[in-house]
Amino acid sequence: MSLVNQTPQWQALAQHWERLQGVHMRDLFAEDPQRARRLSGEVAGLYVDYSKHRLTGETLDLLLGLGAAVDLPGWIQRMFAGERINATEHRAVLHVALRNRSNRPILVDGEDVMPQVNAVLEQMAELVERIHSGQWRGFSGEPIRDVVNIGIGGSNLGPKMVCEALTPYHREGLRVHFVSNVDASHIAETLKHLDPAQTLFIVASKTFTTQETMTNAHTARRWLVEALGDEAAVAHHFLAVSTNAEKVAAFGIDTDNMLVFWDWVGGRYSLWSAIGLPIALAVGFERFVELLEGAHAMDEHFRCAPLGESLPALLGLIGVWYTDFARAATHALLPYDQHLKYFPAYFQQGDMESNGKHVTREGETVTYPTGPVVWGEPGTDGQHAFYQLIHQGTQLIPADFIMPLTSHYDVGDHHLKLLANCFAQTEALMRGRTLEEARQEMLAAGMEPAEAEALAPHRQFDGNRPTTTILVDQVTPQTLGALIALYEHKIFTQGIVWGINSFDQWGVELGKQLAGVILEELTDGAVTARHDASTANLLERTLQRRA
Ligand SMILES: O=P(O)(O)OC[C@H]1O[C@](O)(CO)[C@@H](O)[C@@H]1O
């Protein structure tokens, strides 16, 4: 296929944006009392309001036309059918199989993957039971009290985000920690408080070659063996989750203590696999299954709903509208739930590693923006930090507000205040405040007319700033599963529209390769490779100062 921006559907959207950019959402709401009802939907416990967007029925028709032009429905079917849609790595993309609670056969090269998926789930359930019940003993016979997940990127962010999000469901008696950074402070500070005799490490790495993870795993191993005085202790204190049995065995972890997953599970889509073991340990295996169920409900919606009713597809297409036509460079994720504090970081990897691509699947350079910069913080902290720019800055920042209607913490009127803030922000971002409104408010408060006149431009807000509001009754394993799957499929939708491969990550390779060369130089104390003048100078200076 040629570039998507050469299609008539794209051209029509570009012209449509020209016409629509002067239109204010206030007027769209005033013209259509049914707008909020029409532009919202409910799936798998999520209520999604996408009415506060700079779009009309015509915009949606054009966007859906674009989705049809790139054969989005066909690509969805290809993913669910186990086709090798990750062409640069010759892999299927089947995180949906990991949570396929219907057990419908999903074939890769003619083989149903569901029996393997179910076998690992059973293995996880048994392991969790053994650890929770105290049957699993450490080398000196003590039960496990602390679990340390050692992994990075997709082998860290997913389980860490979900464990934090489900804090109200945590079981007593077992603490789960995460170590990812190769910065020694991360592992040193984590281990400082732990008793080796009661600590279990999960070394989580799809490849089992990642420098940071292997370094941390070796440090943990040394710490354990030094404390317990015997290499044999490793078998009692280390589990591995990986696709690479050979490397696991080479590290010294008994492959009986290994949980597998498969090359058709992308790292950033792997929390549903055995990579989710820390989640099952933190909240119990039944809750982990509920998480899978929530995601499965969203998967079924994405697989079966017509594009015009598919919430992930609609959110994806609306995202394309802003990225490519309104030229918004970033997208904010703003969860109004303290325990969703890692949600933006999780989808930084999810979105930016997936859609931060500059060539199409066929290798042609794109001439339109692809994945936006994703960022965010929980409300209300964000309100007191960066919302100023979202309200009155010169950049257009579409933002998602994620709001549970009830809290797990019944404390005074905190939650009402949180709700009020969330709704107030989206209302203010949409409506803004005109110059005249700003003036009148100040005069009504008794301000001198001259001062009111001078201040009015500062207190005026354009509004017309787009937001999506996602409501859940409560953050539960099910609603969280559905929420994550919603975003995964949104990212998929956008990758298909942009014609890119959302499932490889070649962009992280070069840095890794160069780090290998530089590490050797730093270890040997001599700069021998060819570097640019800046890097060479920095390395020389580092070597001198550390000598
Ligand atoms: O699970 P692994 O193989 O250690 O990889 C960790 C992470 O590194 C990356 O390859 C990026 O460097 C991610 O895609 C992945 O999630």
Coordinates of C-alpha atoms and ligand atoms in Angstrom, one line a residue:
M1 CA 0.0 0.0 0.0
S2 CA 1.2 3.5 -0.6
L3 CA 1.5 5.9 2.3
V4 CA -1.8 6.5 4.0
N5 CA -1.6 10.2 3.6
Q6 CA -2.0 9.7 -0.2
T7 CA -5.5 8.2 0.2
P8 CA -8.6 10.2 -0.6
Q9 CA -9.8 9.5 2.9
W10 CA -6.8 11.2 4.4
Q11 CA -7.0 14.2 2.0
A12 CA -10.7 14.6 3.0
L13 CA -9.8 14.6 6.6
A14 CA -7.1 17.3 6.0
Q15 CA -9.7 19.5 4.3
H16 CA -12.2 18.8 7.0
W17 CA -9.7 19.9 9.7
E18 CA -9.3 23.2 7.8
R19 CA -13.0 23.8 8.1
L20 CA -13.4 22.5 11.7
Q21 CA -10.4 24.2 13.4
G22 CA -12.4 27.4 13.9
V23 CA -15.3 25.6 15.5
H24 CA -15.6 25.6 19.3
M25 CA -16.9 22.6 21.2
R26 CA -19.1 24.9 23.2
D27 CA -21.1 25.5 20.0
L28 CA -21.1 21.8 19.2
F29 CA -22.6 21.1 22.6
A30 CA -25.1 23.9 22.3
E31 CA -26.3 22.7 18.8
D32 CA -26.8 19.1 19.8
P33 CA -28.3 18.3 23.2
Q34 CA -27.8 14.6 22.5
R35 CA -24.0 15.0 21.9
A36 CA -22.8 13.5 25.2
R37 CA -25.2 10.5 24.8
R38 CA -24.3 10.0 21.1
L39 CA -20.6 10.2 21.6
S40 CA -20.1 7.8 24.5
G41 CA -20.2 4.1 25.0
E42 CA -20.0 1.4 27.7
V43 CA -18.0 -1.8 27.4
A44 CA -16.7 -4.3 30.0
G45 CA -17.3 -2.0 32.9
L46 CA -15.8 1.1 31.3
Y47 CA -17.9 4.1 30.4
V48 CA -16.1 6.2 27.8
D49 CA -17.2 9.7 27.0
Y50 CA -15.5 11.0 23.8
S51 CA -17.9 13.9 23.3
K52 CA -15.5 16.6 24.5
H53 CA -13.5 16.4 21.2
R54 CA -13.2 18.7 18.3
L55 CA -15.2 16.5 16.0
T56 CA -18.6 16.2 14.4
G57 CA -20.5 13.3 13.0
E58 CA -18.9 14.0 9.7
T59 CA -15.4 13.8 11.3
L60 CA -16.2 10.4 12.7
D61 CA -17.6 9.2 9.4
L62 CA -14.3 10.3 7.7
L63 CA -12.2 8.7 10.4
L64 CA -14.1 5.5 10.1
G65 CA -13.7 5.7 6.3
L66 CA -9.9 5.9 6.9
G67 CA -10.1 2.9 9.2
A68 CA -11.9 1.0 6.4
A69 CA -9.4 2.2 3.8
V70 CA -6.5 0.7 5.7
D71 CA -8.6 -2.4 6.3
L72 CA -8.5 -2.1 10.1
P73 CA -11.2 -4.8 10.4
G74 CA -9.1 -7.2 8.4
W75 CA -6.0 -6.5 10.5
I76 CA -7.9 -7.1 13.7
Q77 CA -9.0 -10.5 12.4
R78 CA -5.4 -11.2 11.3
M79 CA -4.1 -10.5 14.8
F80 CA -6.7 -12.7 16.5
A81 CA -6.2 -15.4 13.9
G82 CA -2.5 -15.7 14.9
E83 CA -1.1 -14.5 11.6
R84 CA 2.5 -13.3 11.7
I85 CA 1.7 -9.7 11.6
N86 CA 4.9 -8.7 13.3
A87 CA 6.7 -9.2 10.0
T88 CA 10.2 -7.8 10.8
E89 CA 10.4 -10.5 13.6
H90 CA 8.3 -13.1 11.7
R91 CA 6.0 -13.4 14.8
A92 CA 2.4 -13.6 15.5
V93 CA 1.0 -11.1 18.0
L94 CA -1.1 -13.0 20.4
H95 CA -1.3 -11.4 23.8
V96 CA -5.1 -11.8 23.3
A97 CA -4.5 -15.6 23.5
L98 CA -3.1 -15.2 27.0
R99 CA -6.5 -14.0 28.2
N100 CA -8.7 -15.9 25.9
R101 CA -11.0 -17.1 28.6
S102 CA -13.4 -18.6 26.0
N103 CA -10.6 -21.1 25.2
R104 CA -11.6 -20.7 21.5
P105 CA -8.7 -22.3 19.5
I106 CA -6.1 -19.8 18.3
L107 CA -3.7 -21.3 15.8
V108 CA -0.2 -20.4 15.0
D109 CA 1.0 -22.3 12.0
G110 CA -1.9 -24.7 12.4
E111 CA -1.2 -25.4 16.1
D112 CA -3.6 -24.3 18.8
V113 CA -1.7 -22.3 21.4
M114 CA -4.4 -22.5 24.0
P115 CA -3.3 -25.8 25.6
Q116 CA 0.2 -24.3 26.3
V117 CA -1.4 -21.1 27.6
N118 CA -3.6 -23.0 30.0
A119 CA -0.7 -25.3 31.1
V120 CA 1.4 -22.3 32.2
L121 CA -1.6 -20.7 33.9
E122 CA -2.0 -24.0 35.9
Q123 CA 1.7 -23.9 36.7
M124 CA 1.3 -20.4 37.9
A125 CA -1.7 -21.3 40.1
E126 CA 0.3 -24.1 41.7
L127 CA 3.3 -22.0 42.3
V128 CA 1.3 -19.2 43.9
E129 CA -0.5 -21.7 46.1
R130 CA 2.8 -23.3 47.2
I131 CA 4.3 -19.9 48.1
H132 CA 1.2 -18.5 49.8
S133 CA 0.6 -21.6 51.8
G134 CA 4.2 -21.7 52.9
Q135 CA 4.8 -25.1 51.2
W136 CA 7.6 -23.4 49.2
R137 CA 10.5 -23.1 51.6
G138 CA 13.7 -21.2 51.4
F139 CA 17.0 -23.0 51.6
S140 CA 17.0 -22.8 55.4
G141 CA 13.4 -24.0 55.7
E142 CA 11.7 -20.6 56.1
P143 CA 8.6 -19.5 54.2
I144 CA 8.8 -16.7 51.7
R145 CA 7.9 -13.2 52.9
D146 CA 9.4 -11.1 50.1
V147 CA 9.4 -11.5 46.3
V148 CA 11.7 -9.4 44.2
N149 CA 10.9 -9.2 40.5
I150 CA 14.0 -8.5 38.5
G151 CA 13.2 -7.3 35.0
I152 CA 13.0 -4.2 32.9
G153 CA 10.7 -2.6 30.3
G154 CA 7.8 -5.0 29.6
S155 CA 9.2 -7.4 32.1
N156 CA 8.8 -4.8 34.9
L157 CA 6.4 -2.0 34.0
G158 CA 3.3 -4.2 33.5
P159 CA 3.5 -6.2 36.7
K160 CA 4.6 -3.2 38.7
M161 CA 1.8 -1.0 37.4
V162 CA -0.9 -3.7 38.0
C163 CA 0.5 -4.6 41.5
E164 CA 0.3 -1.0 42.5
A165 CA -3.1 -0.5 40.9
L166 CA -4.5 -3.4 42.8
T167 CA -3.0 -2.5 46.2
P168 CA -6.4 -2.7 47.9
Y169 CA -6.5 -6.4 46.9
H170 CA -3.0 -7.3 48.2
R171 CA -2.8 -10.3 50.4
E172 CA -1.2 -10.1 53.9
G173 CA 2.1 -11.7 54.5
L174 CA 3.9 -11.3 51.2
R175 CA 5.5 -8.2 49.9
V176 CA 6.4 -7.8 46.2
H177 CA 9.2 -5.5 45.1
F178 CA 10.5 -4.5 41.7
V179 CA 14.1 -3.9 40.7
S180 CA 14.7 -2.8 37.1
N181 CA 17.4 -0.1 36.8
V182 CA 21.0 -1.1 36.4
D183 CA 21.8 1.8 38.8
A184 CA 23.1 -0.1 41.9
S185 CA 21.0 2.1 44.1
H186 CA 17.9 0.2 42.9
I187 CA 18.9 -3.2 44.0
A188 CA 21.0 -2.1 47.0
E189 CA 18.2 -0.1 48.5
T190 CA 15.7 -3.0 47.9
L191 CA 17.8 -5.7 49.3
K192 CA 18.9 -3.7 52.3
H193 CA 15.6 -4.4 54.0
L194 CA 15.2 -8.0 53.1
D195 CA 16.0 -11.3 54.8
P196 CA 17.7 -13.6 52.2
A197 CA 16.3 -16.7 53.9
Q198 CA 12.8 -15.4 53.2
T199 CA 13.3 -13.8 49.8
L200 CA 12.4 -15.2 46.4
F201 CA 13.7 -13.7 43.2
I202 CA 11.8 -13.8 39.9
V203 CA 14.2 -13.1 37.1
A204 CA 11.8 -11.9 34.4
S205 CA 13.2 -11.5 30.9
K206 CA 11.8 -12.6 27.6
T207 CA 15.3 -12.9 26.1
F208 CA 17.3 -13.6 29.3
T209 CA 20.1 -11.5 27.8
T210 CA 19.1 -8.0 28.9
Q211 CA 22.1 -6.3 30.4
E212 CA 20.2 -4.6 33.3
T213 CA 18.3 -7.7 34.3
M214 CA 21.2 -10.0 34.1
T215 CA 23.4 -7.7 36.1
N216 CA 20.8 -7.3 38.8
A217 CA 20.1 -11.1 38.8
H218 CA 23.8 -11.8 39.3
T219 CA 24.0 -9.3 42.1
A220 CA 21.0 -10.8 43.8
R221 CA 22.5 -14.3 43.4
R222 CA 25.8 -13.2 45.0
W223 CA 23.9 -11.6 47.9
L224 CA 21.9 -14.7 48.5
V225 CA 24.8 -17.2 48.2
E226 CA 27.0 -15.0 50.5
A227 CA 24.3 -14.8 53.1
L228 CA 23.2 -18.4 53.0
G229 CA 26.6 -19.8 52.4
D230 CA 25.8 -22.4 49.7
E231 CA 25.3 -22.3 45.9
A232 CA 22.5 -24.9 46.4
A233 CA 20.4 -22.1 47.9
V234 CA 19.8 -20.6 44.4
A235 CA 17.3 -23.4 43.5
H236 CA 15.2 -22.4 46.5
H237 CA 15.2 -18.7 45.9
F238 CA 15.2 -18.1 42.2
L239 CA 12.4 -18.5 39.6
A240 CA 12.7 -17.5 36.0
V241 CA 10.1 -16.3 33.5
S242 CA 11.4 -16.4 30.0
T243 CA 11.2 -17.7 26.5
N244 CA 14.8 -18.8 26.6
A245 CA 15.3 -22.0 28.6
E246 CA 18.9 -22.4 27.5
K247 CA 20.0 -19.1 29.0
V248 CA 17.9 -19.7 32.2
A249 CA 19.8 -23.0 32.7
A250 CA 23.1 -21.3 32.0
F251 CA 22.3 -18.8 34.8
G252 CA 21.9 -21.7 37.2
I253 CA 18.2 -21.7 37.6
D254 CA 16.6 -25.1 37.5
T255 CA 14.3 -25.2 34.4
D256 CA 11.8 -26.8 36.8
N257 CA 11.6 -23.4 38.4
M258 CA 11.1 -21.7 35.0
L259 CA 7.8 -20.5 33.6
V260 CA 7.7 -20.1 29.9
F261 CA 6.1 -17.7 27.5
W262 CA 6.4 -17.5 23.7
D263 CA 7.9 -15.3 21.0
W264 CA 4.3 -14.3 20.0
V265 CA 4.1 -12.3 23.3
G266 CA 5.6 -8.9 22.9
G267 CA 7.5 -7.7 26.0
R268 CA 5.3 -4.7 26.4
Y269 CA 2.2 -6.9 26.1
S270 CA 3.4 -9.6 28.4
L271 CA 1.8 -8.9 31.8
W272 CA -0.9 -11.4 30.9
S273 CA 1.6 -14.2 30.6
A274 CA 3.8 -15.7 33.4
I275 CA 5.4 -12.2 33.5
G276 CA 2.3 -11.5 35.5
L277 CA 3.4 -13.9 38.3
P278 CA 4.2 -11.0 40.7
I279 CA 0.6 -9.9 40.2
A280 CA -0.8 -13.3 41.0
L281 CA 1.5 -13.5 44.1
A282 CA 0.4 -10.0 45.3
V283 CA -3.3 -10.4 44.8
G284 CA -3.9 -14.1 44.5
F285 CA -4.3 -16.3 41.4
E286 CA -8.1 -15.8 41.3
R287 CA -7.7 -12.1 41.0
F288 CA -5.2 -12.5 38.3
V289 CA -7.7 -14.5 36.3
E290 CA -10.3 -11.7 36.9
L291 CA -7.7 -9.4 35.3
L292 CA -7.5 -11.7 32.3
E293 CA -11.3 -11.8 32.1
G294 CA -11.6 -8.0 32.0
A295 CA -9.1 -7.9 29.2
H296 CA -10.9 -10.7 27.4
A297 CA -14.2 -8.9 27.5
M298 CA -12.5 -5.9 25.8
D299 CA -10.8 -8.2 23.3
E300 CA -14.2 -9.7 22.3
H301 CA -15.6 -6.2 21.9
F302 CA -12.6 -5.2 19.7
R303 CA -12.8 -8.4 17.7
C304 CA -16.6 -8.4 17.1
A305 CA -18.0 -4.8 17.2
P306 CA -18.4 -2.8 14.0
L307 CA -15.7 -0.1 13.8
G308 CA -18.2 2.7 14.5
E309 CA -19.1 1.1 17.9
S310 CA -15.6 -0.2 18.8
L311 CA -14.3 2.0 21.6
P312 CA -10.6 1.1 21.1
A313 CA -11.0 1.8 17.3
L314 CA -12.8 5.1 17.9
L315 CA -10.2 6.3 20.5
G316 CA -7.4 5.2 18.1
L317 CA -8.9 7.1 15.2
I318 CA -9.6 10.2 17.3
G319 CA -5.9 10.0 18.4
V320 CA -4.9 10.0 14.7
W321 CA -7.2 13.0 14.2
Y322 CA -5.2 15.0 16.7
T323 CA -1.7 13.7 15.9
D324 CA -1.9 14.0 12.1
F325 CA -4.4 16.7 11.4
A326 CA -4.4 19.0 14.5
R327 CA -0.6 18.2 14.8
A328 CA -0.7 17.5 18.6
A329 CA 2.6 16.1 19.5
T330 CA 1.8 14.7 22.9
H331 CA -1.0 12.9 24.7
A332 CA -1.6 13.0 28.4
L333 CA -2.9 10.2 30.6
L334 CA -4.4 11.5 33.8
P335 CA -5.6 8.9 36.1
Y336 CA -7.7 10.2 39.1
D337 CA -6.5 7.3 41.2
Q338 CA -3.3 7.4 43.2
H339 CA -2.8 3.6 42.7
L340 CA -2.8 4.2 38.9
K341 CA 0.3 6.2 39.3
Y342 CA 2.4 3.9 37.1
F343 CA -0.3 3.8 34.4
P344 CA 1.2 6.6 32.3
A345 CA 4.7 5.2 32.6
Y346 CA 3.3 1.8 31.5
F347 CA 1.7 3.2 28.5
Q348 CA 4.7 5.3 27.7
Q349 CA 6.4 2.0 26.8
G350 CA 3.1 0.5 25.5
D351 CA 2.5 3.4 23.1
M352 CA 5.9 4.9 22.3
E353 CA 7.8 1.6 21.9
S354 CA 4.9 0.4 19.7
N355 CA 4.2 3.4 17.5
G356 CA 7.4 5.4 17.7
K357 CA 8.3 4.3 14.1
H358 CA 9.4 6.2 11.0
V359 CA 8.9 3.6 8.3
T360 CA 5.9 1.7 7.1
R361 CA 5.7 -2.1 7.3
E362 CA 7.1 -2.1 3.8
G363 CA 10.1 0.1 4.9
E364 CA 9.0 3.3 3.2
T365 CA 9.7 6.5 5.2
V366 CA 6.5 8.0 6.5
T367 CA 5.7 11.7 5.7
Y368 CA 3.3 12.2 8.6
P369 CA 3.6 12.1 12.4
T370 CA 3.2 8.7 14.0
G371 CA 3.0 7.9 17.8
P372 CA 2.7 10.9 20.1
V373 CA 4.7 11.5 23.2
V374 CA 2.7 9.9 26.0
W375 CA 3.0 11.4 29.5
G376 CA 1.0 12.1 32.6
E377 CA 0.6 11.9 36.4
P378 CA -2.3 11.2 38.6
G379 CA -4.8 13.9 39.4
T380 CA -4.9 16.1 41.5
D381 CA -1.1 16.3 41.7
G382 CA -0.9 17.1 38.0
Q383 CA -3.4 19.9 38.4
H384 CA -1.0 21.7 40.7
A385 CA 2.0 21.1 38.4
F386 CA 1.5 21.1 34.6
Y387 CA -2.2 21.6 33.9
Q388 CA -1.6 25.3 33.5
L389 CA 0.0 24.5 30.1
I390 CA -2.8 22.2 29.1
H391 CA -5.3 25.0 29.9
Q392 CA -3.6 28.1 28.6
G393 CA -0.3 27.0 26.9
T394 CA 0.2 27.2 23.1
Q395 CA 0.2 23.5 22.5
L396 CA -2.8 21.3 21.9
I397 CA -2.7 18.4 24.4
P398 CA -5.5 15.8 24.1
A399 CA -5.9 14.2 27.5
D400 CA -7.6 11.2 29.0
F401 CA -9.2 11.5 32.4
I402 CA -9.6 8.1 34.1
M403 CA -11.9 8.2 37.0
P404 CA -13.2 5.5 39.4
L405 CA -16.6 6.5 40.7
T406 CA -16.0 4.9 44.1
S407 CA -12.8 4.5 46.1
H408 CA -11.5 1.5 48.0
Y409 CA -10.9 4.0 50.8
D410 CA -14.0 5.3 52.5
V411 CA -12.4 8.4 54.1
G412 CA -14.5 11.5 54.7
D413 CA -15.3 13.4 51.5
H414 CA -12.0 12.8 49.7
H415 CA -13.5 10.9 46.9
L416 CA -16.2 13.5 46.2
K417 CA -13.5 16.1 46.0
L418 CA -11.4 13.9 43.6
L419 CA -14.5 13.4 41.4
A420 CA -15.3 17.1 41.5
N421 CA -11.8 18.0 40.4
C422 CA -11.8 15.6 37.6
F423 CA -15.1 16.7 36.1
A424 CA -14.2 20.4 36.7
Q425 CA -11.0 20.0 34.7
T426 CA -12.6 18.5 31.7
E427 CA -15.4 21.1 31.8
A428 CA -12.9 23.9 32.0
L429 CA -10.8 22.5 29.3
M430 CA -13.8 22.3 27.0
R431 CA -15.6 25.5 27.8
G432 CA -12.7 27.8 28.6
R433 CA -13.6 31.4 29.8
T434 CA -14.1 34.2 27.3
L435 CA -12.6 37.7 27.8
E436 CA -16.0 39.1 28.6
E437 CA -16.7 36.4 31.2
A438 CA -13.3 37.0 32.8
R439 CA -14.0 40.8 32.9
Q440 CA -17.5 40.4 34.3
E441 CA -16.3 38.0 37.0
M442 CA -13.7 40.4 38.2
L443 CA -16.1 43.4 38.2
A444 CA -18.7 41.3 40.1
A445 CA -16.0 40.6 42.7
G446 CA -15.6 44.4 43.1
M447 CA -12.4 44.9 41.1
E448 CA -11.6 48.3 39.6
P449 CA -12.6 48.4 35.9
A450 CA -9.1 49.4 34.8
E451 CA -7.5 46.5 36.7
A452 CA -10.2 44.1 35.4
E453 CA -9.4 45.2 31.9
A454 CA -5.7 44.7 32.3
L455 CA -6.1 41.2 33.9
A456 CA -8.8 39.9 31.6
P457 CA -6.4 38.5 28.9
H458 CA -4.5 36.6 31.6
R459 CA -7.7 35.1 33.0
Q460 CA -9.2 34.2 29.6
F461 CA -9.0 30.6 28.5
D462 CA -9.7 29.5 25.0
G463 CA -11.1 26.2 26.0
N464 CA -11.8 23.9 23.1
R465 CA -9.2 21.5 24.6
P466 CA -10.0 17.9 23.9
T467 CA -10.5 15.3 26.6
T468 CA -11.8 11.8 26.9
T469 CA -13.3 10.7 30.2
I470 CA -13.2 7.1 31.2
L471 CA -15.3 6.1 34.2
V472 CA -15.2 2.8 36.0
D473 CA -17.4 2.0 39.0
Q474 CA -14.2 1.0 40.9
V475 CA -10.7 -0.1 39.9
T476 CA -11.0 -3.8 40.2
P477 CA -9.0 -6.6 38.6
Q478 CA -11.7 -6.8 35.9
T479 CA -12.0 -3.1 35.1
L480 CA -8.3 -2.7 35.1
G481 CA -7.9 -5.6 32.7
A482 CA -10.4 -4.0 30.4
L483 CA -8.8 -0.6 30.7
I484 CA -5.4 -1.9 29.8
A485 CA -6.8 -3.9 26.8
L486 CA -8.7 -0.7 25.7
Y487 CA -5.4 1.1 25.3
E488 CA -3.6 -1.8 23.8
H489 CA -6.1 -2.0 21.0
K490 CA -6.2 1.8 20.6
I491 CA -2.4 1.6 20.0
F492 CA -3.0 -1.3 17.5
T493 CA -5.6 0.8 15.7
Q494 CA -3.2 3.7 15.3
G495 CA -0.3 1.4 14.1
I496 CA -2.6 0.0 11.4
V497 CA -3.7 3.5 10.2
W498 CA -0.1 4.7 10.1
G499 CA 0.9 1.5 8.2
I500 CA 3.7 0.7 10.7
N501 CA 4.7 -2.4 12.6
S502 CA 3.7 -1.7 16.2
F503 CA 5.3 -4.9 17.5
D504 CA 9.0 -4.6 16.9
Q505 CA 11.4 -2.2 18.7
W506 CA 14.6 -1.9 16.6
G507 CA 15.0 1.7 17.8
V508 CA 16.4 0.5 21.1
E509 CA 19.1 -1.7 19.6
L510 CA 21.8 0.8 18.5
G511 CA 22.1 2.3 22.0
K512 CA 22.5 -1.2 23.5
Q513 CA 25.1 -2.1 20.9
L514 CA 27.1 1.1 21.6
A515 CA 26.8 0.7 25.3
G516 CA 28.6 -2.7 24.9
V517 CA 31.5 -1.1 23.2
I518 CA 31.7 1.8 25.7
L519 CA 31.4 -0.6 28.7
E520 CA 34.5 -2.4 27.4
E521 CA 36.4 0.9 27.1
L522 CA 35.4 2.0 30.6
T523 CA 36.4 -1.4 32.0
D524 CA 39.7 -1.4 30.2
G525 CA 40.4 2.2 31.0
A526 CA 41.1 3.2 27.4
V527 CA 39.1 4.9 24.7
T528 CA 39.9 2.8 21.7
A529 CA 36.8 2.9 19.5
R530 CA 35.9 5.7 17.0
H531 CA 33.6 8.1 18.6
D532 CA 32.4 11.6 17.8
A533 CA 34.4 14.4 19.5
S534 CA 31.8 15.0 22.2
T535 CA 31.5 11.3 23.2
A536 CA 35.3 10.8 23.1
N537 CA 35.8 13.8 25.3
L538 CA 33.2 12.7 27.8
L539 CA 34.7 9.3 28.0
E540 CA 38.2 10.6 28.4
R541 CA 37.1 12.9 31.2
T542 CA 35.2 10.1 32.9
L543 CA 38.3 7.9 32.8
Q544 CA 40.5 10.7 34.2
R545 CA 38.2 11.6 37.0
R546 CA 37.6 8.1 38.0
A547 CA 41.2 7.1 37.9
Ligands
LIG1 O1 12.2 -9.1 28.7 P1 13.5 -8.7 28.2 O2 14.0 -9.6 27.0 O3 14.6 -8.6 29.2 O4 13.4 -7.2 27.5 C1 13.1 -6.1 28.3 C2 12.6 -5.0 27.5 O5 13.7 -4.6 26.6 C3 13.1 -4.1 25.4 O6 13.5 -5.0 24.4 C4 13.6 -2.7 25.0 O7 14.9 -2.6 25.2 C5 11.6 -4.1 25.6 O8 10.9 -4.3 24.4 C6 11.5 -5.2 26.6 O9 10.2 -5.1 27.2

